[in-house]
XYZ file of C-alpha atoms in Angstrom:
461
model
C -13.934 -19.483 3.782
C -10.650 -19.511 5.680
C -8.268 -22.447 5.866
C -8.715 -24.555 9.064
C -6.082 -23.621 11.665
C -2.931 -25.673 11.901
C -3.595 -26.656 15.488
C -6.497 -26.699 17.889
C -4.855 -23.832 19.771
C -3.801 -20.375 18.586
C -1.563 -20.047 15.526
C 2.206 -20.356 15.740
C 3.534 -17.946 18.319
C 7.063 -16.650 18.643
C 8.999 -19.527 20.201
C 12.477 -19.736 18.918
C 13.177 -23.388 18.196
C 9.998 -24.672 19.840
C 7.644 -26.824 17.773
C 3.896 -26.024 17.795
C 1.663 -28.645 19.320
C 0.299 -30.999 16.678
C -3.378 -31.667 16.272
C -5.382 -33.470 13.650
C -7.221 -31.315 11.170
C -9.919 -31.895 8.621
C -8.759 -32.385 5.067
C -9.676 -29.429 2.886
C -11.326 -31.971 0.559
C -14.001 -32.453 3.205
C -15.020 -28.826 2.668
C -15.901 -29.285 -1.015
C -19.438 -28.239 -1.969
C -21.777 -31.168 -2.455
C -24.023 -31.559 -5.490
C -27.421 -29.940 -4.940
C -30.187 -32.349 -3.927
C -32.734 -33.451 -6.482
C -35.300 -30.777 -7.193
C -32.959 -27.833 -6.548
C -31.809 -25.825 -9.534
C -28.051 -25.873 -10.035
C -26.472 -22.534 -10.911
C -29.504 -20.720 -12.341
C -30.837 -20.047 -8.876
C -29.314 -16.929 -7.392
C -29.067 -18.596 -3.991
C -26.934 -21.441 -5.332
C -24.910 -19.694 -8.026
C -21.495 -18.788 -6.589
C -18.528 -18.155 -8.814
C -15.796 -19.850 -6.793
C -12.202 -20.794 -7.439
C -10.233 -23.040 -5.112
C -6.901 -21.681 -3.955
C -4.076 -24.219 -4.068
C -1.827 -22.929 -1.277
C -3.908 -24.329 1.533
C -4.738 -27.608 -0.206
C -1.298 -29.120 -0.591
C -0.509 -32.397 1.151
C 2.656 -32.810 3.220
C 4.972 -35.755 3.817
C 6.972 -35.671 7.053
C 9.878 -37.727 8.360
C 7.705 -40.779 9.142
C 6.847 -41.013 5.424
C 3.137 -40.575 6.030
C 1.307 -38.182 3.705
C -1.018 -35.784 5.504
C -3.869 -34.070 3.666
C -2.963 -30.690 5.099
C -0.037 -28.355 4.666
C 2.531 -28.195 7.457
C 4.658 -25.222 8.510
C 7.396 -24.764 5.913
C 8.416 -21.114 6.355
C 9.834 -18.826 9.006
C 9.740 -15.156 9.797
C 12.818 -14.184 11.809
C 12.750 -10.675 13.302
C 15.820 -8.662 14.293
C 14.797 -8.907 17.980
C 15.539 -12.633 17.805
C 11.953 -13.915 17.667
C 11.158 -16.744 15.247
C 7.665 -17.268 13.866
C 6.800 -20.551 12.175
C 4.299 -20.265 9.310
C 3.065 -21.782 6.083
C 4.165 -20.434 2.715
C 2.205 -19.384 -0.356
C 3.339 -17.525 -3.426
C 7.044 -17.503 -4.247
C 9.670 -19.449 -2.270
C 13.160 -18.432 -1.213
C 14.632 -15.982 1.310
C 13.864 -12.251 1.428
C 14.783 -9.399 3.797
C 12.539 -6.399 4.559
C 11.102 -4.060 7.143
C 7.911 -5.442 8.734
C 4.992 -2.983 8.967
C 1.335 -3.641 9.776
C -1.632 -2.400 7.755
C -5.035 -1.959 9.439
C -7.138 -1.888 6.242
C -9.728 -4.622 5.846
C -8.032 -6.055 2.791
C -5.980 -3.207 1.334
C -6.132 0.378 0.090
C -9.073 1.114 -2.103
C -8.413 2.144 -5.662
C -10.943 4.954 -6.098
C -13.805 4.305 -8.480
C -12.860 0.742 -9.364
C -15.762 -1.644 -9.031
C -14.273 -2.863 -5.747
C -14.629 0.559 -4.177
C -18.328 0.602 -4.885
C -18.859 -2.903 -3.514
C -17.579 -4.063 -0.143
C -14.599 -1.765 0.128
C -10.903 -2.140 0.549
C -8.595 -4.648 -1.128
C -5.108 -6.093 -0.713
C -4.235 -5.777 -4.415
C -3.629 -2.018 -4.190
C -1.137 -2.663 -1.365
C 0.706 -5.263 -3.405
C 1.148 -2.845 -6.338
C 1.774 0.363 -4.345
C 5.416 1.342 -4.973
C 5.557 3.023 -1.544
C 5.873 -0.458 0.024
C 9.209 -1.185 -1.656
C 11.561 -2.796 0.816
C 8.821 -3.800 3.260
C 6.876 -6.841 4.374
C 3.215 -5.936 4.910
C 1.362 -7.648 7.759
C -2.410 -7.463 7.404
C -4.139 -7.074 10.757
C -7.440 -8.222 9.281
C -7.352 -12.026 9.655
C -9.110 -13.162 6.447
C -7.291 -12.480 3.177
C -7.687 -13.808 -0.368
C -11.439 -14.364 -0.584
C -11.961 -11.875 -3.428
C -9.006 -13.052 -5.490
C -7.211 -10.761 -7.919
C -8.249 -8.876 -11.036
C -6.353 -6.585 -13.469
C -8.537 -3.520 -12.801
C -7.225 -2.802 -9.306
C -3.519 -2.397 -10.079
C -1.822 0.761 -8.800
C 1.362 0.195 -10.843
C 2.734 -2.244 -13.366
C 4.337 -4.591 -10.846
C 4.567 -5.638 -7.177
C 7.138 -3.794 -5.121
C 6.718 -5.044 -1.548
C 9.032 -7.776 -0.231
C 6.365 -10.069 1.143
C 2.855 -10.489 2.538
C 2.084 -11.751 6.083
C -1.483 -12.867 6.874
C -3.387 -14.921 9.444
C -5.817 -16.908 7.248
C -5.496 -17.582 3.551
C -8.904 -18.158 2.006
C -9.262 -21.641 0.458
C -11.466 -20.249 -2.337
C -12.423 -17.009 -4.066
C -16.022 -16.015 -4.724
C -15.913 -12.589 -6.324
C -17.395 -12.033 -9.795
C -14.399 -9.918 -10.819
C -11.801 -12.551 -9.824
C -9.411 -13.657 -12.568
C -6.928 -15.610 -10.436
C -6.205 -16.488 -6.822
C -3.934 -14.456 -4.585
C -1.368 -17.279 -4.535
C -1.322 -17.573 -8.311
C -0.823 -13.811 -8.506
C 2.113 -13.847 -6.095
C 3.800 -16.780 -7.800
C 3.710 -15.025 -11.180
C 5.202 -11.907 -9.625
C 7.766 -13.704 -7.487
C 6.418 -12.340 -4.193
C 6.626 -14.374 -0.975
C 3.703 -14.822 1.367
C 3.141 -16.608 4.691
C -0.043 -17.517 6.590
C -1.130 -19.345 9.726
C 0.976 -17.088 11.897
C -0.152 -15.043 14.940
C -0.464 -11.642 13.248
C -2.005 -10.059 16.379
C 1.022 -10.990 18.483
C 3.423 -9.638 15.846
C 1.395 -6.421 15.551
C 1.580 -5.875 19.329
C 5.332 -6.382 19.182
C 5.644 -3.813 16.363
C 3.514 -1.294 18.275
C 5.640 -1.725 21.375
C 9.073 -1.933 19.788
C 8.528 -0.132 16.491
C 8.998 -1.408 12.930
C 11.446 -4.343 12.811
C 13.597 -5.759 10.045
C 12.728 -9.369 9.327
C 13.686 -12.285 7.077
C 11.137 -14.525 5.337
C 12.520 -17.884 4.314
C 11.305 -21.234 3.000
C 14.919 -22.477 2.824
C 15.202 -25.221 5.469
C 19.010 -25.392 5.024
C 19.416 -21.999 6.712
C 19.510 -21.883 10.504
C 17.581 -19.417 12.597
C 20.863 -17.789 13.609
C 21.853 -17.279 9.979
C 18.546 -15.598 9.205
C 18.818 -13.467 12.333
C 22.252 -12.275 11.275
C 20.791 -11.267 7.885
C 18.069 -9.251 9.605
C 20.530 -7.451 11.871
C 22.821 -6.475 9.017
C 20.115 -5.182 6.665
C 19.258 -1.466 6.805
C 16.482 0.608 5.264
C 17.093 4.015 6.837
C 19.148 6.229 4.579
C 18.636 4.021 1.521
C 17.403 5.542 -1.785
C 14.405 3.374 -2.651
C 12.900 5.834 -5.119
C 15.449 5.118 -7.818
C 14.220 1.529 -7.921
C 10.542 2.379 -8.523
C 10.563 5.504 -10.733
C 9.960 5.427 -14.476
C 12.901 5.373 -16.913
C 11.753 8.183 -19.207
C 9.007 10.832 -19.454
C 5.593 9.804 -20.771
C 2.119 11.266 -21.212
C -0.866 10.006 -19.172
C -4.431 10.368 -20.453
C -6.582 7.775 -18.724
C -9.456 9.191 -16.658
C -11.592 7.587 -13.981
C -14.054 5.304 -15.740
C -17.276 7.268 -16.403
C -19.284 4.453 -14.836
C -17.648 5.148 -11.486
C -17.144 8.904 -11.695
C -19.192 10.690 -9.028
C -17.939 14.243 -9.745
C -20.210 15.550 -12.502
C -19.223 19.213 -12.559
C -16.047 18.765 -14.562
C -13.846 21.808 -15.251
C -13.970 23.236 -18.731
C -10.370 24.430 -18.428
C -7.326 22.251 -19.178
C -4.218 22.404 -17.025
C -0.815 20.974 -17.876
C 0.632 19.225 -14.847
C 4.080 17.686 -14.691
C 4.088 14.785 -12.222
C 7.358 13.637 -10.651
C 7.282 9.862 -10.345
C 8.774 8.978 -6.953
C 6.588 5.824 -7.020
C 3.354 7.302 -8.276
C 0.033 5.401 -8.053
C -2.060 5.188 -11.222
C -5.157 6.426 -9.469
C -3.543 9.750 -8.611
C -3.016 10.257 -12.335
C -6.554 9.186 -13.140
C -8.043 11.665 -10.687
C -5.952 14.584 -11.957
C -6.942 13.736 -15.537
C -10.614 13.572 -14.494
C -10.239 17.071 -13.101
C -9.164 18.364 -16.528
C -5.395 17.969 -16.374
C -3.043 17.024 -19.178
C -0.262 15.100 -17.442
C 3.405 14.590 -18.278
C 5.085 12.088 -15.953
C 8.827 12.470 -15.483
C 11.450 10.325 -13.651
C 12.525 11.227 -10.093
C 15.900 12.585 -11.293
C 14.496 14.749 -14.120
C 16.123 18.238 -13.956
C 13.900 21.019 -12.672
C 15.106 23.233 -15.529
C 13.674 20.848 -18.075
C 10.330 20.784 -16.280
C 10.161 24.582 -16.151
C 10.870 24.746 -19.887
C 7.536 22.977 -20.420
C 5.775 25.927 -18.705
C 3.397 23.727 -16.748
C 0.408 25.122 -14.870
C 1.456 23.027 -11.890
C 3.799 20.320 -10.661
C 2.873 17.232 -8.595
C 5.412 15.569 -6.346
C 4.096 12.018 -5.838
C 4.118 9.381 -3.186
C 7.086 7.025 -2.913
C 8.990 4.659 -0.634
C 11.602 5.116 2.020
C 13.472 7.903 3.714
C 13.178 11.450 2.228
C 16.564 12.290 3.688
C 18.107 9.614 1.477
C 17.215 11.426 -1.759
C 18.879 14.853 -1.592
C 18.648 15.157 -5.392
C 14.837 15.118 -5.058
C 14.896 17.740 -2.326
C 17.063 19.953 -4.550
C 14.587 19.549 -7.419
C 11.684 20.597 -5.197
C 13.644 23.640 -3.971
C 14.249 24.756 -7.588
C 10.545 24.501 -8.498
C 8.548 25.769 -5.487
C 7.671 29.440 -5.748
C 7.784 29.376 -9.553
C 4.621 27.329 -10.277
C 1.858 25.914 -8.062
C 2.856 22.571 -6.563
C 1.020 19.703 -4.840
C 2.851 17.101 -2.765
C 1.422 13.746 -1.709
C 3.068 11.503 0.954
C 6.736 11.398 -0.063
C 6.128 14.605 -2.017
C 4.793 16.213 1.203
C 7.934 15.195 3.073
C 10.236 16.428 0.325
C 8.461 19.779 0.367
C 8.974 19.961 4.145
C 12.708 19.411 3.701
C 12.901 21.786 0.753
C 11.461 24.542 2.932
C 14.235 23.952 5.442
C 12.221 21.666 7.743
C 13.142 18.296 9.125
C 11.589 14.846 8.797
C 11.817 11.989 11.268
C 11.169 8.259 11.304
C 7.992 7.311 13.140
C 7.859 4.409 15.568
C 5.719 2.189 13.408
C 4.302 4.606 10.830
C 0.783 4.952 9.453
C -0.484 2.167 7.231
C -4.161 1.660 6.680
C -7.453 2.961 5.378
C -9.028 4.177 8.622
C -6.969 7.198 9.752
C -9.003 10.243 10.829
C -7.544 13.542 9.600
C -8.729 16.995 10.672
C -8.593 19.997 8.327
C -7.669 22.734 10.794
C -9.001 25.409 8.489
C -12.590 24.176 8.601
C -12.722 21.602 11.387
C -13.799 18.957 8.847
C -12.696 15.396 9.599
C -11.934 12.960 6.777
C -11.256 9.237 6.964
C -8.041 8.790 5.048
C -5.791 6.080 3.607
C -2.154 6.393 4.700
C 1.127 4.648 4.043
C 4.285 6.248 5.418
C 7.005 5.699 7.970
C 8.318 9.283 8.067
C 6.704 12.570 9.004
C 7.433 16.293 8.844
C 8.368 18.025 12.086
C 6.077 21.116 12.076
C 8.282 22.907 14.638
C 11.126 22.967 12.148
C 9.185 24.694 9.341
C 9.886 28.350 8.493
C 7.479 31.228 9.175
C 4.795 31.334 6.514
C 4.444 27.541 6.211
C 1.171 26.554 7.801
C 0.035 23.135 9.044
C -3.408 22.613 7.529
C -4.136 18.988 8.542
C -3.312 16.753 11.463
C -3.722 13.015 12.039
C -6.129 12.687 14.942
C -4.546 9.454 16.139
C -1.277 11.104 17.119
C -1.544 14.801 16.076
C 1.271 14.412 13.524
C 1.447 16.821 10.562
C -0.819 15.583 7.733
C -0.920 18.628 5.495
C 0.896 21.882 4.675
C 0.152 25.173 2.910
C 2.408 28.058 1.996
C 0.420 30.668 -0.030
C 3.438 32.821 -0.787
C 5.188 29.820 -2.386
C 1.980 28.574 -4.107
C 2.200 25.125 -2.553
C 0.035 22.591 -0.774
C 0.748 19.071 0.409
C -0.864 16.091 2.133
C 0.682 13.224 4.084
C -2.122 10.859 3.029
C -3.710 9.579 -0.208
C -6.557 11.796 -1.496
C -7.131 9.423 -4.419
C -7.984 6.526 -2.103
C -11.548 6.149 -0.900
C -12.009 4.740 2.573
C -14.394 7.605 3.343
C -15.315 6.818 0.525
C -14.619 10.103 -1.264
C -13.721 12.375 1.655
C -10.361 13.622 0.426
C -11.026 13.865 -3.321
C -11.631 17.609 -2.862
C -7.865 18.091 -2.488
C -7.538 17.730 -6.255
C -10.116 20.473 -6.680
C -8.111 22.660 -4.327
C -5.008 22.098 -6.486
C -7.070 23.095 -9.561
C -8.090 26.329 -7.832
C -4.462 27.012 -6.956
C -3.501 26.714 -10.634
C -6.457 28.828 -11.730
C -5.549 31.668 -9.374
C -1.971 31.603 -10.703
C -3.257 32.210 -14.191
C -4.934 35.486 -13.249
């Protein structure tokens, strides 16, 4: 159940300095579930048994200048965009002031972590977005209006921490009712020091981002800062040309052995062969590692700056270049590493890895207007005509016209015909601009891992 809106009209729109019209609102306490009438079974009846937890962020009372305590939360946060627009909102999670690039995500509630219990229930979740390292330096605006109703659980993490700068949503659920829930979304964000705002017109902001492109913004709960001060912060902050990978990669090599849980594994014809894959961690998601392990791979994960010569000494069957945040042109050391490895062993690039391969081949990448962020992007495999529904998260793309002869575009995004996959048989490489381990299809793109296995098999002959 979503929190009642702050006013009788639409949520706070962009009006720099203007105050939203006030209107009385029911106290959240009036929404509490009443005791069942006599004769009805309390929580043994399936119809009445709901595991619910009340979220605190929408319950807090507010005291304003007149000294009167209201039983609802008032606007106490602002999002100031670099175009000068100011959006009043209500805060949840951590407090403070944070700068980031605002992008919108069209998933229902987040990227699916393949073969978690969530992926076999109602679908996509916000928790994978929160823990996806590719969102470092960004504020994620969810276009779906209702967020938080399934809470948070430890099984859906894609990394060991949250990397995004903040979460922007329309309605924050006042309770959770999922049997896997361990804590509320607000409790989760507070523990991880991540800011969130709600009761803001996310549709209006999304239209602005679509028209003007991704914008830098400042989230703040600090009432001592003026709108002009926050605007100045937004205008000075830059994300293009910044190395974000160094802040999300691992510190030292390690072995990965966890597979997809057998309860959720749908691929029964497992390979009897074992392949040693070295995975470069540019911000790698755990589920990529799980899927490779489930396909029979022994995985060694190495930091983004690990020398190619050290990797080749391990004599791997293949090398994975993972997803990651930011501008591929800002990490020339990674491009150099890719150049030193391709052609020597089979390689597979995903997202950032795909872009780095494009640059390593001599191609160019460019910043997209507002990028691709969501779990509903149709992708066409030009080799077969097959169309997959994919999960995507990137602000940069490879320019196919800049690629050398021999490099072939294998996939395109059907929304804008941008390059979504590459193949270069002579160099023993393949790459995808989207996430084959995610499952919005639900398992459309999982076959990409099988294709990588076949590439390594053929190299053994």
